[in-house]
Amino acid sequence: MSLALYGHPFSSYTQKVLIALYENNTPFEFRGIGPDSPEHTAQWLQRWPLRKFPVLVDGERNVVETSIIIEYLQLAHPGPVRLLPADPMTALDVRFLDRFFDLHVMTPGQRAVDGALTGDPARRDEGRAFAEEKLELAYTWLEGHLAGKTWAAGEVYTMADCAASSSLFYADWTHRIAPTYPVLRAYRERLLARPSYARAVNEARPYRPLFPLGAPDRD
Ligand SMILES: N[C@@H](CCC(=O)N[C@@H](CS)C(=O)NCC(=O)O)C(=O)O
């Protein structure tokens, strides 16, 4: 059964799933959502009226929510890289960390982006202030958690690192990870050097002018 992914190359959650697909070299068709392909937008909305992307399509089946998509890929289209460990307790740690990056890094970052997208300076400032406060809490916790680890859950690359990649990428653009967090900065660099994520970042490069807070000249 052939796979298709509806999403946008510059979207953080789309990238989270692209990383999982690239890690295992899983064949799929990318169906970009945007003004250049209104047919994809219409199909996406029909498949998932809650208007969130990405959406994975496997034959007749629509799979939504990035963590579920990654777990689905491992169940239905497994490859050599296991993103969910076989040991249930280790898998629980991975799921917790995946939730951490989505809820405590991606969500505040999105709030800043959404505020800026309104075009209202007051909402832009409010979104940014919210993000800065929440991201500082997350950065502080991660600095301690990541000490002595290569990847989020230890020595093995997992789904948590897929979630970390794009959330920390855009979080740093929104509220810079200060030099006082050397462990977290080094982890972000390792994520960026991973070929699966480097590929996703390069594919999204042409869209950087879309970042409403202004894309910095790095990464
Ligand atoms: N919890 C969802 C979040 C998906 C999400 O927020 N996607 C963004 C794109 S990065 C989106 O659909 N934005 C459009 C909107 O919120 O209207 C997941 O993990 O798939």
Coordinates of C-alpha atoms and ligand atoms in Angstrom, one line a residue:
M1 CA 0.0 0.0 0.0
S2 CA 1.5 3.4 -1.0
L3 CA 1.8 6.2 1.6
A4 CA 1.1 9.9 1.1
L5 CA 1.8 12.8 3.5
Y6 CA -0.2 16.1 3.4
G7 CA 1.8 18.9 5.0
H8 CA 4.1 21.8 4.4
P9 CA 7.9 21.6 4.3
F10 CA 8.3 24.7 6.6
S11 CA 5.8 23.3 9.2
S12 CA 7.3 22.1 12.4
Y13 CA 4.9 19.2 12.8
T14 CA 5.3 18.1 9.2
Q15 CA 9.0 18.0 9.7
K16 CA 8.6 15.8 12.8
V17 CA 7.0 13.1 10.6
L18 CA 9.3 13.7 7.6
I19 CA 12.3 12.9 9.9
A20 CA 10.6 9.6 10.8
L21 CA 10.1 8.8 7.2
Y22 CA 13.6 9.8 6.2
E23 CA 15.2 7.8 9.1
N24 CA 13.8 4.6 7.6
N25 CA 13.9 5.6 4.0
T26 CA 10.2 4.9 3.8
P27 CA 8.8 5.6 0.3
F28 CA 5.9 8.1 0.3
E29 CA 4.4 10.8 -1.9
F30 CA 4.5 14.4 -0.4
R31 CA 1.4 16.4 -1.1
G32 CA 2.2 20.0 -0.3
I33 CA -0.6 22.1 1.1
G34 CA -0.6 25.7 -0.1
P35 CA -1.8 28.1 -2.8
D36 CA 0.1 26.3 -5.6
S37 CA -1.8 23.1 -5.0
P38 CA -5.4 23.8 -4.0
E39 CA -6.4 20.2 -4.8
H40 CA -4.2 19.0 -2.0
T41 CA -5.7 21.5 0.4
A42 CA -9.2 20.4 -0.5
Q43 CA -8.3 16.7 -0.1
W44 CA -6.5 17.4 3.2
L45 CA -9.6 19.2 4.6
Q46 CA -11.9 16.4 3.5
R47 CA -9.6 13.9 5.2
W48 CA -9.2 15.9 8.4
P49 CA -11.8 18.7 8.9
L50 CA -10.1 19.7 12.1
R51 CA -7.7 21.6 9.8
K52 CA -4.4 20.4 11.3
F53 CA -1.5 18.9 9.4
P54 CA 0.3 16.7 8.7
V55 CA -2.0 13.9 7.7
L56 CA -0.6 10.5 6.6
V57 CA -2.7 8.5 4.1
D58 CA -2.2 4.7 3.9
G59 CA -4.6 3.4 1.3
E60 CA -8.1 4.1 2.7
R61 CA -6.8 5.0 6.2
N62 CA -6.1 8.6 7.3
V63 CA -3.7 8.9 10.2
V64 CA -3.4 12.2 12.2
E65 CA -1.5 13.5 15.2
T66 CA 2.3 13.3 14.6
S67 CA 3.1 11.0 17.5
I68 CA 0.4 8.6 16.4
I69 CA 1.6 8.8 12.8
I70 CA 5.2 7.9 13.9
E71 CA 3.9 5.0 16.0
Y72 CA 1.7 3.9 13.1
L73 CA 4.7 3.9 10.7
Q74 CA 6.6 1.6 13.1
L75 CA 3.6 -0.8 13.3
A76 CA 2.6 -0.8 9.7
H77 CA 5.8 0.1 7.8
P78 CA 8.7 -0.8 10.1
G79 CA 12.2 -0.1 9.0
P80 CA 15.7 -0.7 10.4
V81 CA 15.5 2.4 12.8
R82 CA 13.1 1.7 15.7
L83 CA 11.8 5.1 16.9
L84 CA 9.8 3.5 19.7
P85 CA 11.9 1.1 21.8
A86 CA 10.7 -2.5 22.3
D87 CA 11.0 -2.3 26.1
P88 CA 7.7 -0.9 27.3
M89 CA 9.2 1.2 30.2
T90 CA 11.8 2.7 27.9
A91 CA 9.0 3.4 25.3
L92 CA 7.1 5.2 28.1
D93 CA 10.1 7.5 28.7
V94 CA 10.2 8.2 25.0
R95 CA 6.5 9.0 24.9
F96 CA 6.9 11.3 27.9
L97 CA 9.7 13.2 26.2
D98 CA 7.8 13.4 22.9
R99 CA 4.9 15.0 24.9
F100 CA 7.4 17.3 26.6
F101 CA 8.7 18.7 23.3
D102 CA 5.3 19.1 21.8
L103 CA 3.6 20.6 24.8
H104 CA 6.4 22.6 26.5
V105 CA 8.5 23.7 23.6
M106 CA 6.4 23.6 20.4
T107 CA 3.2 25.0 21.9
P108 CA 4.8 28.1 23.4
G109 CA 6.7 28.7 20.2
Q110 CA 3.5 28.4 18.2
R111 CA 1.8 30.9 20.5
A112 CA 4.5 33.5 19.6
V113 CA 4.2 32.7 15.9
D114 CA 0.4 32.9 16.0
G115 CA 0.5 36.2 17.8
A116 CA 2.8 37.7 15.2
L117 CA 0.6 36.3 12.4
T118 CA -2.3 38.4 13.6
G119 CA -0.5 41.6 12.6
D120 CA -1.6 43.2 15.9
P121 CA 1.5 44.5 17.8
A122 CA -0.1 43.9 21.2
R123 CA -0.9 40.3 20.4
R124 CA 2.5 39.8 19.0
D125 CA 4.1 41.1 22.2
E126 CA 1.8 39.0 24.3
G127 CA 2.6 35.9 22.4
R128 CA 6.3 36.5 22.5
A129 CA 6.3 37.2 26.3
F130 CA 4.3 34.0 26.9
A131 CA 6.8 32.0 24.8
E132 CA 9.8 33.5 26.5
E133 CA 8.6 32.7 30.0
K134 CA 7.5 29.1 29.1
L135 CA 10.6 28.4 27.0
E136 CA 12.9 29.4 29.8
L137 CA 11.3 26.9 32.0
A138 CA 11.6 24.2 29.3
Y139 CA 15.2 25.1 28.6
T140 CA 16.2 24.9 32.2
W141 CA 14.6 21.5 32.7
L142 CA 16.2 20.1 29.5
E143 CA 19.6 21.4 30.4
G144 CA 19.5 19.1 33.5
H145 CA 17.7 16.2 31.8
L146 CA 20.1 16.0 28.8
A147 CA 23.3 16.1 30.8
G148 CA 25.4 13.0 29.9
K149 CA 23.0 11.9 27.1
T150 CA 23.5 11.9 23.4
W151 CA 19.8 11.8 22.6
A152 CA 16.7 12.8 24.5
A153 CA 16.1 9.4 26.0
G154 CA 19.7 8.2 26.3
E155 CA 22.1 6.7 23.7
V156 CA 19.4 5.6 21.2
Y157 CA 17.8 8.0 18.7
T158 CA 14.0 7.9 19.1
M159 CA 10.6 9.6 18.4
A160 CA 11.5 12.1 21.1
D161 CA 14.3 13.3 19.0
C162 CA 12.0 13.7 16.0
A163 CA 9.8 16.0 18.2
A164 CA 12.8 17.8 19.7
S165 CA 14.3 18.6 16.3
S166 CA 11.8 21.0 14.8
S167 CA 10.5 22.2 18.2
L168 CA 14.0 23.3 19.4
F169 CA 14.8 24.6 15.9
Y170 CA 12.0 27.1 15.9
A171 CA 12.0 27.7 19.7
D172 CA 15.6 29.0 19.3
W173 CA 14.5 31.3 16.5
T174 CA 11.7 32.6 18.8
H175 CA 13.6 32.9 22.0
R176 CA 17.4 32.2 21.6
I177 CA 18.8 29.3 23.7
A178 CA 21.3 31.3 25.7
P179 CA 25.0 30.3 26.1
T180 CA 24.1 29.5 29.8
Y181 CA 22.5 26.3 28.4
P182 CA 25.5 24.6 26.7
V183 CA 24.2 21.1 27.0
L184 CA 20.9 22.0 25.3
R185 CA 22.7 24.0 22.6
A186 CA 25.0 21.1 21.8
Y187 CA 22.0 18.7 21.6
R188 CA 20.3 21.1 19.1
E189 CA 23.4 21.0 17.0
R190 CA 23.5 17.2 17.1
L191 CA 19.8 17.1 15.9
L192 CA 20.6 19.5 13.1
A193 CA 23.6 17.4 12.0
R194 CA 21.4 14.2 11.8
P195 CA 21.0 13.5 8.0
S196 CA 17.2 13.0 8.3
Y197 CA 16.7 16.4 9.9
A198 CA 19.4 18.2 7.8
R199 CA 17.4 17.1 4.7
A200 CA 14.1 18.4 6.1
V201 CA 15.7 21.8 7.1
N202 CA 17.2 22.1 3.6
E203 CA 13.9 21.4 1.9
A204 CA 12.3 24.1 4.0
R205 CA 15.0 26.7 3.4
P206 CA 13.2 28.5 0.6
Y207 CA 10.3 29.3 2.9
R208 CA 12.3 31.1 5.6
P209 CA 10.9 34.5 4.7
L210 CA 7.5 33.2 5.9
F211 CA 8.7 33.1 9.5
P212 CA 6.6 35.9 11.0
L213 CA 9.1 36.8 13.7
G214 CA 11.9 37.1 11.2
A215 CA 14.2 34.2 10.4
P216 CA 17.7 34.7 11.8
D217 CA 20.7 34.3 9.6
R218 CA 21.9 30.9 11.0
D219 CA 21.2 27.2 10.8
Ligands
LIG1 N1 -1.0 17.9 17.8 C1 -0.9 18.1 16.3 C2 -0.5 19.5 16.0 C3 -0.4 19.8 14.5 C4 -0.3 21.3 14.2 O1 -0.5 22.1 15.1 N2 0.0 21.5 13.0 C5 0.1 22.9 12.5 C6 1.1 23.1 11.4 S1 2.8 22.9 12.1 C7 -1.3 23.3 11.9 O2 -2.0 22.4 11.5 N3 -1.6 24.6 11.9 C8 -2.8 25.0 11.2 C9 -3.8 25.5 12.2 O3 -3.6 25.4 13.4 O4 -4.8 26.1 11.7 C10 0.1 17.0 15.8 O5 0.9 16.5 16.5 O6 -0.1 16.6 14.6

